[in-house]
Amino acid sequence: MNRTASIKDVANHASVAVGTVSNVLNYPDRVSERTKERVLRAIDELGFVRNDAARQLRAGHSRTIGLIVLDVGNPFFTSVVRAAEDAAALQGSAVLLGDSGHDAGREANYIDLFQEQRVQGLLISPVGDVTERLDLLRERGVPTVLVDRLADEEKFSSVAVDDDAGGYLAARHLLDTGRRRLAFVGGSTSIRQVADRLQGARRAVKEEPDATLEVLVSEGMTVLAGRSVGNTLVERNREDLPDGIFCANDLLALGIMQSLTMTHTLRIPEDIALIGYDDIDFAVSAVVPLSSIRQPTEALGRTAIELLAEEVEAQHPRHRAVIFTPELVVRQSTGTPSAN
Amino acid sequence: MNRTASIKDVANHASVAVGTVSNVLNYPDRVSERTKERVLRAIDELGFVRNDAARQLRAGHSRTIGLIVLDVGNPFFTSVVRAAEDAAALQGSAVLLGDSGHDAGREANYIDLFQEQRVQGLLISPVGDVTERLDLLRERGVPTVLVDRLADEEKFSSVAVDDDAGGYLAARHLLDTGRRRLAFVGGSTSIRQVADRLQGARRAVKEEPDATLEVLVSEGMTVLAGRSVGNTLVERNREDLPDGIFCANDLLALGIMQSLTMTHTLRIPEDIALIGYDDIDFAVSAVVPLSSIRQPTEALGRTAIELLAEEVEAQHPRHRAVIFTPELVVRQSTGTPSAN
DNA sequence: GTGCATCTTTGAATCGTTTCATTGTTACGA
DNA sequence: TCGTAACAATGAAACGATTCAAAGATGCAC
């Protein structure tokens, strides 16, 4: 197996200098048509492919951006990744994707790997408290943008979604469609997202003097957890039931929907309206299509890349925190009771 | 911002030769304790990080493996990726992940990018018919292993799952639990996976003289497609109904489950048993936990890396095709009728 | 034909690491 | 004290692309 051709081989094969081959690749205008043609033919015949290592060694930096997410399987991140890749491609960079899987060790490995690769910068959705590790990156001069996490604006730029606003949107929607006895279902409020969404819901409920908000804590944020909450609800007396439920994510909502529709004593949305959070694929194809709060993941990914570009270009980086507002998606599960 | 320190800076700072620093990093045994200590201190003080570009320029190849999947959001691939990353880490390589999103253009971009990066090899789950592009890779001497797709064994190694066996498993299980009037639900049989699973099911049904298999073609392979198939079923006369349904994926099965449980005229599994394919997360938390066929994704990812290592090491690569057999996961949706 | 401006092409130097032949050092037995 | 083996440290060369000052070619006006 012959090793891959280098620019020198191409130069020999086309009987020109190496500098000329380089010019054909990087500054085609500087080269005459005749030579350009000859060089391109040589490149083709030898199957030459640029060696990026040599290129970036000379350049001092790569054309890649590192992106570390908590879980590529999570549709939220999948969508962010797509958008980031597309935005990076527009500015001629490629994205190296790392999946930490919520594991600090894996995350550390990727940070090291990307640093050795001399990525232009790093987008990261960090595992827990990584301030220490990230500070190190900052010292080393690796431009970094935090994704889906707010940061000390002195130190980092960041993009995030306003969960408080999302919670407000959801609760406000339930109130607007006439519900007054609301319930919030979520896992532990020690999860920042859950706490914020609840806080936003509280804010909305306070706007209506006759509205109440009950908080139900679930065991985790899964379909099964939702179903077990739902099962406790169906056992209640009719008059003790909420008439609108806001779940901290769609899985919980789907679980509750399962238990309510299975028993057939309570109808959605006539007796109880239900709204989730995240707008996962399954929301639209649930037995009763689920209303939800959609996060602007495309904007997140795109903006993260843009902020990173700012960091790279600026000499004295002014960090910025960009916060997006999520969007209400109305489906049948919160249809106005009167409308049915 | 001062540029990152090089091995030379470290050498100066520690008053040793560059070769010594390199030895500390790569062959610690060759260096005396005293010097090693001094060098490590210098590395720490200067915040030195290896420049991988220079390293791989010298070495002629990188320590990374390219992995291009059709859709990182698909749990099947997510799991394959995890396993591949872990297996690669064991042999000291890192995985560069690319998501083609079923788009040939994105796929091509990643192939080019990875080639320029001089990856050790490529694992790819190709979009459609990419034989041309892959042949080019082969000519260029980039070791390549196809994932989830069989390949001409003359040309490539590959790992895949035996869909025929999976179909057989599913149908055999329905037969073993006493069903005789089976139905297969799937999208177009022009999709290879669907055709193979159906073929396997047919094979099983032929083993029972009194068993029949009806084929229902759905519009796509989504929950909604499944629900619409389910709706046509509930309108049938009881005696025309199948007593066991095998769906080409879990989404279809969940859709059918929705329509059957909504109308409450047919019970799962008493009246109709239901089994899906893929064992997605939602299968276990369905209203009636869904039996399914699980694909050995971890083994796929691990083996793909191992086959690639074989290709890299062997001078005259003997290609191998490794085919895994999927696994039956029994849940309530196919509980034996007598048992209930 | 000469001078000058413009356009092409050249090739040595450079990036940061690893390699390896060479030189320097140490320890120990004769 | 000398010779020698074992161990440490050295530093120039090499990897392949880009850069850029300099040389060469071409065209045009006079």
mmCIF file of C-alpha atoms in Angstrom, chain A residues 1-229:
data_model
loop_
_atom_site.group_PDB
_atom_site.id
_atom_site.type_symbol
_atom_site.label_atom_id
_atom_site.label_comp_id
_atom_site.label_asym_id
_atom_site.label_seq_id
_atom_site.Cartn_x
_atom_site.Cartn_y
_atom_site.Cartn_z
ATOM 1 C CA MET A 1 0.000 0.000 0.000
ATOM 2 C CA ASN A 2 1.619 3.241 -1.163
ATOM 3 C CA ARG A 3 1.269 6.119 1.229
ATOM 4 C CA THR A 4 -0.966 8.977 0.240
ATOM 5 C CA ALA A 5 0.461 11.550 -2.117
ATOM 6 C CA SER A 6 1.837 14.796 -0.748
ATOM 7 C CA ILE A 7 1.871 18.207 -2.282
ATOM 8 C CA LYS A 8 5.443 17.498 -3.320
ATOM 9 C CA ASP A 9 4.409 14.439 -5.303
ATOM 10 C CA VAL A 10 1.790 16.519 -7.028
ATOM 11 C CA ALA A 11 4.394 19.175 -7.789
ATOM 12 C CA ASN A 12 6.745 16.637 -9.328
ATOM 13 C CA HIS A 13 4.014 14.967 -11.293
ATOM 14 C CA ALA A 14 2.913 18.293 -12.726
ATOM 15 C CA SER A 15 6.449 19.647 -13.051
ATOM 16 C CA VAL A 16 5.859 22.744 -10.991
ATOM 17 C CA ALA A 17 7.031 24.006 -7.607
ATOM 18 C CA VAL A 18 5.306 23.073 -4.409
ATOM 19 C CA GLY A 19 4.374 26.687 -3.864
ATOM 20 C CA THR A 20 2.445 26.631 -7.090
ATOM 21 C CA VAL A 21 0.411 23.632 -6.024
ATOM 22 C CA SER A 22 -0.359 25.379 -2.794
ATOM 23 C CA ASN A 23 -1.459 28.433 -4.730
ATOM 24 C CA VAL A 24 -3.755 26.380 -6.920
ATOM 25 C CA LEU A 25 -5.424 25.127 -3.765
ATOM 26 C CA ASN A 26 -5.580 28.385 -1.856
ATOM 27 C CA TYR A 27 -5.292 31.256 -4.320
ATOM 28 C CA PRO A 28 -6.425 29.947 -7.714
ATOM 29 C CA ASP A 29 -6.415 33.500 -9.130
ATOM 30 C CA ARG A 30 -2.695 33.778 -8.797
ATOM 31 C CA VAL A 31 -2.116 30.854 -11.126
ATOM 32 C CA SER A 32 -2.381 30.797 -14.909
ATOM 33 C CA GLU A 33 -5.087 28.674 -16.489
ATOM 34 C CA ARG A 34 -2.605 26.339 -18.123
ATOM 35 C CA THR A 35 -0.699 25.513 -14.953
ATOM 36 C CA LYS A 36 -3.833 25.295 -12.894
ATOM 37 C CA GLU A 37 -5.208 22.694 -15.261
ATOM 38 C CA ARG A 38 -2.042 20.673 -15.174
ATOM 39 C CA VAL A 39 -1.901 20.741 -11.392
ATOM 40 C CA LEU A 40 -5.537 19.789 -11.011
ATOM 41 C CA ARG A 41 -5.010 16.850 -13.316
ATOM 42 C CA ALA A 42 -2.040 15.714 -11.267
ATOM 43 C CA ILE A 43 -4.082 16.024 -8.077
ATOM 44 C CA ASP A 44 -6.756 13.886 -9.623
ATOM 45 C CA GLU A 45 -4.397 11.276 -10.980
ATOM 46 C CA LEU A 46 -2.552 10.875 -7.709
ATOM 47 C CA GLY A 47 -5.700 11.033 -5.604
ATOM 48 C CA PHE A 48 -4.143 13.761 -3.527
ATOM 49 C CA VAL A 49 -5.934 14.810 -0.345
ATOM 50 C CA ARG A 50 -4.738 17.715 1.745
ATOM 51 C CA ASN A 51 -3.098 16.760 4.997
ATOM 52 C CA ASP A 52 -4.913 18.840 7.516
ATOM 53 C CA ALA A 53 -2.314 18.231 10.200
ATOM 54 C CA ALA A 54 0.401 19.897 8.179
ATOM 55 C CA ARG A 55 -1.881 22.701 7.206
ATOM 56 C CA GLN A 56 -2.941 23.505 10.712
ATOM 57 C CA LEU A 57 0.546 23.083 12.063
ATOM 58 C CA ARG A 58 1.594 25.933 9.834
ATOM 59 C CA ALA A 59 -1.568 27.926 10.458
ATOM 60 C CA GLY A 60 -1.318 27.508 14.212
ATOM 61 C CA HIS A 61 -4.974 26.605 14.591
ATOM 62 C CA SER A 62 -7.461 24.191 13.081
ATOM 63 C CA ARG A 63 -10.643 24.794 11.172
ATOM 64 C CA THR A 64 -12.689 22.785 13.629
ATOM 65 C CA ILE A 65 -14.856 23.662 16.575
ATOM 66 C CA GLY A 66 -15.401 21.299 19.467
ATOM 67 C CA LEU A 67 -18.928 20.678 20.673
ATOM 68 C CA ILE A 68 -19.548 18.628 23.794
ATOM 69 C CA VAL A 69 -23.114 17.769 24.676
ATOM 70 C CA LEU A 70 -24.597 15.870 27.585
ATOM 71 C CA ASP A 71 -26.456 13.327 25.478
ATOM 72 C CA VAL A 72 -26.633 13.134 21.701
ATOM 73 C CA GLY A 73 -29.635 10.889 22.023
ATOM 74 C CA ASN A 74 -31.626 13.720 23.546
ATOM 75 C CA PRO A 75 -33.618 15.384 20.758
ATOM 76 C CA PHE A 76 -32.913 18.759 22.312
ATOM 77 C CA PHE A 77 -29.184 18.349 21.807
ATOM 78 C CA THR A 78 -29.519 16.570 18.478
ATOM 79 C CA SER A 79 -31.241 19.614 17.142
ATOM 80 C CA VAL A 80 -28.699 21.984 18.660
ATOM 81 C CA VAL A 81 -25.920 19.957 17.079
ATOM 82 C CA ARG A 82 -27.497 20.099 13.643
ATOM 83 C CA ALA A 83 -27.909 23.839 13.809
ATOM 84 C CA ALA A 84 -24.377 24.343 15.071
ATOM 85 C CA GLU A 85 -22.957 22.181 12.308
ATOM 86 C CA ASP A 86 -24.816 24.123 9.666
ATOM 87 C CA ALA A 87 -23.804 27.486 11.091
ATOM 88 C CA ALA A 88 -20.193 26.361 11.350
ATOM 89 C CA ALA A 89 -20.208 25.108 7.764
ATOM 90 C CA LEU A 90 -21.299 28.568 6.631
ATOM 91 C CA GLN A 91 -18.164 30.070 8.099
ATOM 92 C CA GLY A 92 -15.973 27.284 6.753
ATOM 93 C CA SER A 93 -15.489 25.349 9.973
ATOM 94 C CA ALA A 94 -16.352 21.793 10.847
ATOM 95 C CA VAL A 95 -17.725 20.586 14.161
ATOM 96 C CA LEU A 96 -16.135 17.841 16.183
ATOM 97 C CA LEU A 97 -18.876 16.307 18.269
ATOM 98 C CA GLY A 98 -18.356 14.795 21.668
ATOM 99 C CA ASP A 99 -20.981 13.088 23.779
ATOM 100 C CA SER A 100 -20.198 13.205 27.461
ATOM 101 C CA GLY A 101 -23.250 11.176 28.435
ATOM 102 C CA HIS A 102 -23.412 13.181 31.686
ATOM 103 C CA ASP A 103 -20.096 11.624 32.606
ATOM 104 C CA ALA A 104 -17.435 13.997 33.870
ATOM 105 C CA GLY A 105 -14.678 11.619 32.859
ATOM 106 C CA ARG A 106 -15.805 11.434 29.282
ATOM 107 C CA GLU A 107 -16.203 15.166 29.262
ATOM 108 C CA ALA A 108 -12.662 15.639 30.483
ATOM 109 C CA ASN A 109 -11.375 13.291 27.804
ATOM 110 C CA TYR A 110 -13.079 15.294 25.117
ATOM 111 C CA ILE A 111 -11.822 18.584 26.481
ATOM 112 C CA ASP A 112 -8.275 17.249 26.412
ATOM 113 C CA LEU A 113 -8.686 15.729 22.984
ATOM 114 C CA PHE A 114 -10.098 18.923 21.539
ATOM 115 C CA GLN A 115 -7.354 20.969 23.102
ATOM 116 C CA GLU A 116 -4.711 18.756 21.545
ATOM 117 C CA GLN A 117 -6.518 19.156 18.269
ATOM 118 C CA ARG A 118 -6.218 22.916 18.727
ATOM 119 C CA VAL A 119 -9.875 23.536 17.993
ATOM 120 C CA GLN A 120 -10.742 27.137 17.294
ATOM 121 C CA GLY A 121 -13.024 27.077 20.267
ATOM 122 C CA LEU A 122 -15.347 25.000 22.350
ATOM 123 C CA LEU A 123 -19.101 24.852 22.763
ATOM 124 C CA ILE A 124 -19.990 22.895 25.827
ATOM 125 C CA SER A 125 -23.003 21.863 27.760
ATOM 126 C CA PRO A 126 -21.108 21.023 30.906
ATOM 127 C CA VAL A 127 -21.650 18.183 33.334
ATOM 128 C CA GLY A 128 -22.444 19.579 36.749
ATOM 129 C CA ASP A 129 -20.003 22.060 38.168
ATOM 130 C CA VAL A 130 -17.055 22.233 35.870
ATOM 131 C CA THR A 131 -16.038 25.756 36.652
ATOM 132 C CA GLU A 132 -12.581 24.595 37.607
ATOM 133 C CA ARG A 133 -11.894 22.788 34.368
ATOM 134 C CA LEU A 134 -13.450 25.562 32.337
ATOM 135 C CA ASP A 135 -11.369 28.181 34.105
ATOM 136 C CA LEU A 136 -8.337 26.278 32.961
ATOM 137 C CA LEU A 137 -9.567 26.469 29.403
ATOM 138 C CA ARG A 138 -10.002 30.185 29.787
ATOM 139 C CA GLU A 139 -6.468 30.593 31.056
ATOM 140 C CA ARG A 140 -5.176 28.605 28.153
ATOM 141 C CA GLY A 141 -6.971 30.970 25.842
ATOM 142 C CA VAL A 142 -9.441 28.502 24.380
ATOM 143 C CA PRO A 143 -12.535 30.504 23.489
ATOM 144 C CA THR A 144 -15.495 28.786 25.092
ATOM 145 C CA VAL A 145 -19.247 29.242 24.921
ATOM 146 C CA LEU A 146 -21.553 27.511 27.376
ATOM 147 C CA VAL A 147 -24.668 25.942 25.917
ATOM 148 C CA ASP A 148 -27.916 25.581 27.816
ATOM 149 C CA ARG A 149 -26.302 26.951 30.932
ATOM 150 C CA LEU A 150 -25.891 30.460 32.164
ATOM 151 C CA ALA A 151 -22.403 31.590 33.019
ATOM 152 C CA ASP A 152 -20.677 34.298 34.912
ATOM 153 C CA GLU A 153 -20.647 36.935 32.206
ATOM 154 C CA GLU A 154 -17.241 38.068 33.374
ATOM 155 C CA LYS A 155 -15.847 34.776 32.277
ATOM 156 C CA PHE A 156 -17.821 33.176 29.472
ATOM 157 C CA SER A 157 -20.355 33.798 26.795
ATOM 158 C CA SER A 158 -23.362 31.557 26.913
ATOM 159 C CA VAL A 159 -26.649 30.687 25.281
ATOM 160 C CA ALA A 160 -29.605 29.387 27.200
ATOM 161 C CA VAL A 161 -33.363 29.156 27.206
ATOM 162 C CA ASP A 162 -35.485 31.030 29.698
ATOM 163 C CA ASP A 163 -37.189 28.271 31.646
ATOM 164 C CA ASP A 164 -39.012 30.729 33.831
ATOM 165 C CA ALA A 165 -40.589 32.230 30.723
ATOM 166 C CA GLY A 166 -41.443 28.734 29.511
ATOM 167 C CA GLY A 167 -43.172 27.924 32.757
ATOM 168 C CA TYR A 168 -45.046 31.193 32.597
ATOM 169 C CA LEU A 169 -46.153 30.477 29.023
ATOM 170 C CA ALA A 170 -47.493 27.065 29.924
ATOM 171 C CA ALA A 171 -49.390 28.181 33.003
ATOM 172 C CA ARG A 172 -50.659 31.335 31.331
ATOM 173 C CA HIS A 173 -52.019 29.215 28.494
ATOM 174 C CA LEU A 174 -53.903 26.989 30.905
ATOM 175 C CA LEU A 175 -55.311 30.067 32.644
ATOM 176 C CA ASP A 176 -56.217 31.682 29.335
ATOM 177 C CA THR A 177 -58.258 28.661 28.373
ATOM 178 C CA GLY A 178 -60.265 28.965 31.551
ATOM 179 C CA ARG A 179 -58.534 26.604 34.012
ATOM 180 C CA ARG A 180 -58.154 27.800 37.556
ATOM 181 C CA ARG A 181 -57.069 24.833 39.678
ATOM 182 C CA LEU A 182 -53.644 24.159 38.257
ATOM 183 C CA ALA A 183 -51.103 21.506 39.177
ATOM 184 C CA PHE A 184 -47.394 21.415 38.431
ATOM 185 C CA VAL A 185 -45.764 18.021 38.095
ATOM 186 C CA GLY A 186 -41.993 17.739 38.188
ATOM 187 C CA GLY A 187 -39.092 15.909 39.668
ATOM 188 C CA SER A 188 -36.975 17.410 42.375
ATOM 189 C CA THR A 189 -36.778 21.194 42.306
ATOM 190 C CA SER A 190 -33.081 20.840 42.899
ATOM 191 C CA ILE A 191 -32.912 20.485 39.132
ATOM 192 C CA ARG A 192 -32.531 24.053 37.972
ATOM 193 C CA GLN A 193 -34.797 23.653 34.968
ATOM 194 C CA VAL A 194 -37.599 22.242 37.083
ATOM 195 C CA ALA A 195 -37.273 25.016 39.651
ATOM 196 C CA ASP A 196 -37.328 27.719 36.992
ATOM 197 C CA ARG A 197 -40.321 26.305 35.170
ATOM 198 C CA LEU A 198 -42.209 26.077 38.431
ATOM 199 C CA GLN A 199 -41.273 29.636 39.309
ATOM 200 C CA GLY A 200 -42.590 30.868 35.974
ATOM 201 C CA ALA A 201 -45.815 28.973 36.492
ATOM 202 C CA ARG A 202 -46.206 30.537 39.936
ATOM 203 C CA ARG A 203 -45.750 33.959 38.423
ATOM 204 C CA ALA A 204 -48.587 33.358 35.986
ATOM 205 C CA VAL A 205 -50.912 31.944 38.623
ATOM 206 C CA LYS A 206 -50.398 34.986 40.848
ATOM 207 C CA GLU A 207 -51.865 37.117 38.096
ATOM 208 C CA GLU A 208 -55.264 35.493 38.581
ATOM 209 C CA PRO A 209 -56.659 36.037 42.073
ATOM 210 C CA ASP A 210 -58.966 33.018 41.871
ATOM 211 C CA ALA A 211 -56.348 30.596 40.534
ATOM 212 C CA THR A 212 -54.398 28.066 42.582
ATOM 213 C CA LEU A 213 -51.299 26.013 41.915
ATOM 214 C CA GLU A 214 -50.630 22.659 43.487
ATOM 215 C CA VAL A 215 -47.168 21.109 43.220
ATOM 216 C CA LEU A 216 -46.836 17.352 42.738
ATOM 217 C CA VAL A 217 -43.360 15.901 43.015
ATOM 218 C CA SER A 218 -42.705 12.872 40.832
ATOM 219 C CA GLU A 219 -40.095 10.163 41.227
ATOM 220 C CA GLY A 220 -37.942 11.183 38.302
ATOM 221 C CA MET A 221 -39.060 12.583 34.999
ATOM 222 C CA THR A 222 -40.045 9.473 33.063
ATOM 223 C CA VAL A 223 -43.251 8.151 31.552
ATOM 224 C CA LEU A 224 -43.575 5.690 34.408
ATOM 225 C CA ALA A 225 -43.138 8.441 36.976
ATOM 226 C CA GLY A 226 -45.894 10.350 35.217
ATOM 227 C CA ARG A 227 -48.159 7.350 35.218
ATOM 228 C CA SER A 228 -47.752 6.846 38.921
ATOM 229 C CA VAL A 229 -48.639 10.489 39.554
#
